[in-house]
Short mmCIF file of N, CA and C in Angstrom, two decimals:
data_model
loop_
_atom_site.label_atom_id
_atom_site.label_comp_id
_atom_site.label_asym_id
_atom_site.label_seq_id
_atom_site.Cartn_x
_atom_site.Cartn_y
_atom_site.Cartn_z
N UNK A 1 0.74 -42.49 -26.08
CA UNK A 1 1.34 -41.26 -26.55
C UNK A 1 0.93 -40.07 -25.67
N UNK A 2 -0.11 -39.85 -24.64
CA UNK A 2 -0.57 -39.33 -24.56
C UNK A 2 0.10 -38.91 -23.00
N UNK A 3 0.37 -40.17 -22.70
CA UNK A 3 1.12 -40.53 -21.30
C UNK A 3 2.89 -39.33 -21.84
N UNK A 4 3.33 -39.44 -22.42
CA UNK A 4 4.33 -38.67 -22.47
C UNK A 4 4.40 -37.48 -22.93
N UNK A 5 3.19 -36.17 -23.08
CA UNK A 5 2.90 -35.34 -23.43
C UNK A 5 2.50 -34.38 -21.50
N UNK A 6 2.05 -35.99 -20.79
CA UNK A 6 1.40 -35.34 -19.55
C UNK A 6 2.52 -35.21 -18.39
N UNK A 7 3.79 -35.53 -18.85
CA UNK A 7 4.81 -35.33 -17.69
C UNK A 7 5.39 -33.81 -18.23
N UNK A 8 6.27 -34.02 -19.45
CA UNK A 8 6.56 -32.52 -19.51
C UNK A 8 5.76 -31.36 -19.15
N UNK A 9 3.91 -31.80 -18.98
CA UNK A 9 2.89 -30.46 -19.10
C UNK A 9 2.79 -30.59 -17.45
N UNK A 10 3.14 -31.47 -16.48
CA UNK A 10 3.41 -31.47 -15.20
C UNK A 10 4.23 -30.64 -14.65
N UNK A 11 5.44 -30.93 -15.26
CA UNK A 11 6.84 -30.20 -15.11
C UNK A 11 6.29 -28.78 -15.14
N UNK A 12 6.00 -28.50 -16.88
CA UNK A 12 5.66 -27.28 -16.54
C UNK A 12 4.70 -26.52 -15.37
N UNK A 13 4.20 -26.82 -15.46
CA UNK A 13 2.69 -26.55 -14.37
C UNK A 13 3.30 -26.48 -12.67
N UNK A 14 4.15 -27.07 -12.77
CA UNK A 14 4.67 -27.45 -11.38
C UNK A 14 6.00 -26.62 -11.15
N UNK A 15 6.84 -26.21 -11.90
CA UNK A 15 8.67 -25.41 -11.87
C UNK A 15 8.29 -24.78 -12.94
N UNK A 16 7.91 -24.37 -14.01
CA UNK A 16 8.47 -23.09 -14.85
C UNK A 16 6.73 -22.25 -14.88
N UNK A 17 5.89 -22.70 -14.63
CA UNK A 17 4.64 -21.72 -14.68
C UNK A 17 5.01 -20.81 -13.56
N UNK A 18 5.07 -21.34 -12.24
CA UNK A 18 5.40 -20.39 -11.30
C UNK A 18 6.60 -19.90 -10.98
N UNK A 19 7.54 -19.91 -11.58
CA UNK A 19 8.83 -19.60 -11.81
C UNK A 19 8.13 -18.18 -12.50
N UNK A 20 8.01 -18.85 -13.87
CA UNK A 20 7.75 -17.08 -14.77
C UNK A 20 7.21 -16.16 -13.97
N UNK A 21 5.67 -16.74 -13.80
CA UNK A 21 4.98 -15.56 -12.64
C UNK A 21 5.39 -14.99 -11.62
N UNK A 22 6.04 -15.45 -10.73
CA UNK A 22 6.95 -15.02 -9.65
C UNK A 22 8.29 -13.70 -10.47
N UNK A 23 8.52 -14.01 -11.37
CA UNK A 23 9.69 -13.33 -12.12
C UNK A 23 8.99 -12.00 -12.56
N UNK A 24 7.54 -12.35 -13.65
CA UNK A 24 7.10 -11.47 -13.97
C UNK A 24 6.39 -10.85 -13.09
N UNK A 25 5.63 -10.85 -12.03
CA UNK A 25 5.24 -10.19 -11.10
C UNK A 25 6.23 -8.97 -10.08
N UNK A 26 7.46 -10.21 -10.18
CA UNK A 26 8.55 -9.13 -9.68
C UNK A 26 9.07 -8.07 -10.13
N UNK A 27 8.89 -8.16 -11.63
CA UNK A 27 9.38 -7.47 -12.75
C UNK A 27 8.58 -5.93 -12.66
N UNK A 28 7.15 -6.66 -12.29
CA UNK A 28 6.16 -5.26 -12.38
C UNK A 28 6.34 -4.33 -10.94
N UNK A 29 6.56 -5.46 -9.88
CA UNK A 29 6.98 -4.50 -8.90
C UNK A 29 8.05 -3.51 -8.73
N UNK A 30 8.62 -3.88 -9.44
CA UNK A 30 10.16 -2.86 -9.27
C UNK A 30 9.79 -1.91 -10.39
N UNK A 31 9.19 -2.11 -11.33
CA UNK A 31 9.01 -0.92 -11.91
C UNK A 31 8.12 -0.11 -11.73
N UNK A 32 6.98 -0.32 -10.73
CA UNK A 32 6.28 0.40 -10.19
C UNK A 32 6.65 1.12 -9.06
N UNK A 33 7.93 0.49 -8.72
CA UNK A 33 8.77 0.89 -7.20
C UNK A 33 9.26 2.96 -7.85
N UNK A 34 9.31 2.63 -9.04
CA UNK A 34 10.18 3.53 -8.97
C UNK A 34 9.10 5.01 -10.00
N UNK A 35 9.90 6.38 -9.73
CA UNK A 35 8.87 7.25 -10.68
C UNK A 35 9.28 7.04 -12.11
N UNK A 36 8.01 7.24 -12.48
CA UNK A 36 8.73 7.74 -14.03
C UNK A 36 9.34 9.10 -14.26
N UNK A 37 9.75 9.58 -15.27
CA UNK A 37 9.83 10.94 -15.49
C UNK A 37 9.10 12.21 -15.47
N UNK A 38 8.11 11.46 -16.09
CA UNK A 38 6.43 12.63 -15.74
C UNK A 38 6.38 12.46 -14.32
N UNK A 39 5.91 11.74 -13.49
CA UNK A 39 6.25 11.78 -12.21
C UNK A 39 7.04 12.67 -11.32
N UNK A 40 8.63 12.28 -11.85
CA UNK A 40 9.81 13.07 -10.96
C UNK A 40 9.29 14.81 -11.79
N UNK A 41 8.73 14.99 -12.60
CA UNK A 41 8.57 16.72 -13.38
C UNK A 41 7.54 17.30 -12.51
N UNK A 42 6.69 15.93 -11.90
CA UNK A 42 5.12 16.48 -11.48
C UNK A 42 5.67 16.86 -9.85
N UNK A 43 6.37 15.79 -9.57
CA UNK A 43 7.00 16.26 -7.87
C UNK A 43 7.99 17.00 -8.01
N UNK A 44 8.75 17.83 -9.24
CA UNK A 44 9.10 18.76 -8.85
C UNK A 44 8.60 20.02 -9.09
N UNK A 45 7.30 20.30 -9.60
CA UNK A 45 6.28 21.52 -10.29
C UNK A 45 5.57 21.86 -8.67
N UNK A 46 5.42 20.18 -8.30
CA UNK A 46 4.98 20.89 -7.13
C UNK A 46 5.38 21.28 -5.71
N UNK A 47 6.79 20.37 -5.67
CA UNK A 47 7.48 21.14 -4.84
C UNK A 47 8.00 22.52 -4.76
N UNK A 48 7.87 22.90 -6.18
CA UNK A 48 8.33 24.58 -7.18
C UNK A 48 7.06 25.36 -6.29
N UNK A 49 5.90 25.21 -6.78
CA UNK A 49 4.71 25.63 -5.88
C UNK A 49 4.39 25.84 -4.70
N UNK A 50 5.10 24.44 -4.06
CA UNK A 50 4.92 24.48 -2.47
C UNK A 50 6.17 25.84 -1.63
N UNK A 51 7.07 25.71 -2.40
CA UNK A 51 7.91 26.86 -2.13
C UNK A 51 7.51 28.22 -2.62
N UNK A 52 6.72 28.43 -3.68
CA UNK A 52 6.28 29.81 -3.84
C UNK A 52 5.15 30.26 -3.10
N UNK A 53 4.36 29.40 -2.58
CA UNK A 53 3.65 29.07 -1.72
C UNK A 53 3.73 29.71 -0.36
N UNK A 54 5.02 29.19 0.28
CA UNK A 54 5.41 29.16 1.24
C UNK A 54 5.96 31.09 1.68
N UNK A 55 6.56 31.08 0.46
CA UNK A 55 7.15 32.34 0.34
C UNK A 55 6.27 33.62 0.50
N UNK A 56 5.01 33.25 -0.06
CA UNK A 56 3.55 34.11 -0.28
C UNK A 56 3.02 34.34 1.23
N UNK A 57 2.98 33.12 1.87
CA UNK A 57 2.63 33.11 3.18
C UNK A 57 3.73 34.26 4.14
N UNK A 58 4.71 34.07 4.45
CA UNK A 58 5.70 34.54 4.82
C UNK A 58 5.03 35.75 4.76
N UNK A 59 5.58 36.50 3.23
CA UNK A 59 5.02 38.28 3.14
C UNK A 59 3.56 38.19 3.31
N UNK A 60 2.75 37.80 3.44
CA UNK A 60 1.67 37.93 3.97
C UNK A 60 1.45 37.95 5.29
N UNK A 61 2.25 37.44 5.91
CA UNK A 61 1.90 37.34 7.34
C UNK A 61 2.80 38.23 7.40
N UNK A 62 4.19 38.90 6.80
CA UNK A 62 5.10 40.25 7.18
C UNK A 62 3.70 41.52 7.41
N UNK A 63 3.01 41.37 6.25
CA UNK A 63 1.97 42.77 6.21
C UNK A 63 1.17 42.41 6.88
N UNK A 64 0.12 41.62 7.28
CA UNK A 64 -0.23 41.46 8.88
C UNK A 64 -0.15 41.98 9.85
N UNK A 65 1.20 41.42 10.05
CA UNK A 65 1.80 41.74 11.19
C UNK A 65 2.20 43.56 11.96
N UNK A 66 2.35 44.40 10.17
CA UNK A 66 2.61 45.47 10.20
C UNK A 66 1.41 46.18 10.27
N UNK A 67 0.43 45.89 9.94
CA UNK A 67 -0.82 46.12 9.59
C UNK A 67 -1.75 46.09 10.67
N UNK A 68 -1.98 45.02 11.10
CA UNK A 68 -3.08 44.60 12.60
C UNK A 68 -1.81 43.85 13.03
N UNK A 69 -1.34 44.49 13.99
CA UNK A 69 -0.59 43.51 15.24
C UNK A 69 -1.37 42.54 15.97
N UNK A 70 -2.56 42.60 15.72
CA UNK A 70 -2.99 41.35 17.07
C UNK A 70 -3.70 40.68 15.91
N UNK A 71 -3.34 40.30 15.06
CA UNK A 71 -4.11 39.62 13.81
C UNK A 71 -4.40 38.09 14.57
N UNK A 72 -3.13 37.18 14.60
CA UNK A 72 -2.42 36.36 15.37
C UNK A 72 -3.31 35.47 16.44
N UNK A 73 -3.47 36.38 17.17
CA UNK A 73 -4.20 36.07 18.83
C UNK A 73 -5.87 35.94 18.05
N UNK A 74 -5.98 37.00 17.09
CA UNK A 74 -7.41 36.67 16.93
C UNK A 74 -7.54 35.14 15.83
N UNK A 75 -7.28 34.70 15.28
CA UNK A 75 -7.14 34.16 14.38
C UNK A 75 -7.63 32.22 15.14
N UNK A 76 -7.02 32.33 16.37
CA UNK A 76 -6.85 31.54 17.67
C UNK A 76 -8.39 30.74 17.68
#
């Protein structure tokens, strides 16, 4: 009896154990492939930032510039 309990647990062990895992492993990759929503909010808060950012720099270096003209060269 025991003999026909050990082929189906072969089978398995051999085509559907690594079948699933391969499936479920794949499963986790693709959903890690991608952002979540908190994610896509967080890369866009901080792309929001990196542009106000950017903008800050700009008029800062406008008054600088108006301010100490050779700011620039010293900075070097």
């Amino acid at each position: 009896m025991s003999e026909m309990a050990f082929v189906p647990a072969i089978i398995f062990l051999v085509i559907v154990a690594p079948v699933w895992i391969i499936f479920h492993y794949l499963t986790k990759w693709r959903i890690a492939k991608t952002l979540s929503a908190d994610d896509e909010r967080m890369l866009s808060d901080l792309w929001h930032s990196a542009s106000q950012m950017e903008d800050r720099i700009r008029q800062l270096e406008k008054i600088l510039d108006a301010e100490a003209p050779g700011w620039r060269s010293k900075a070097s």
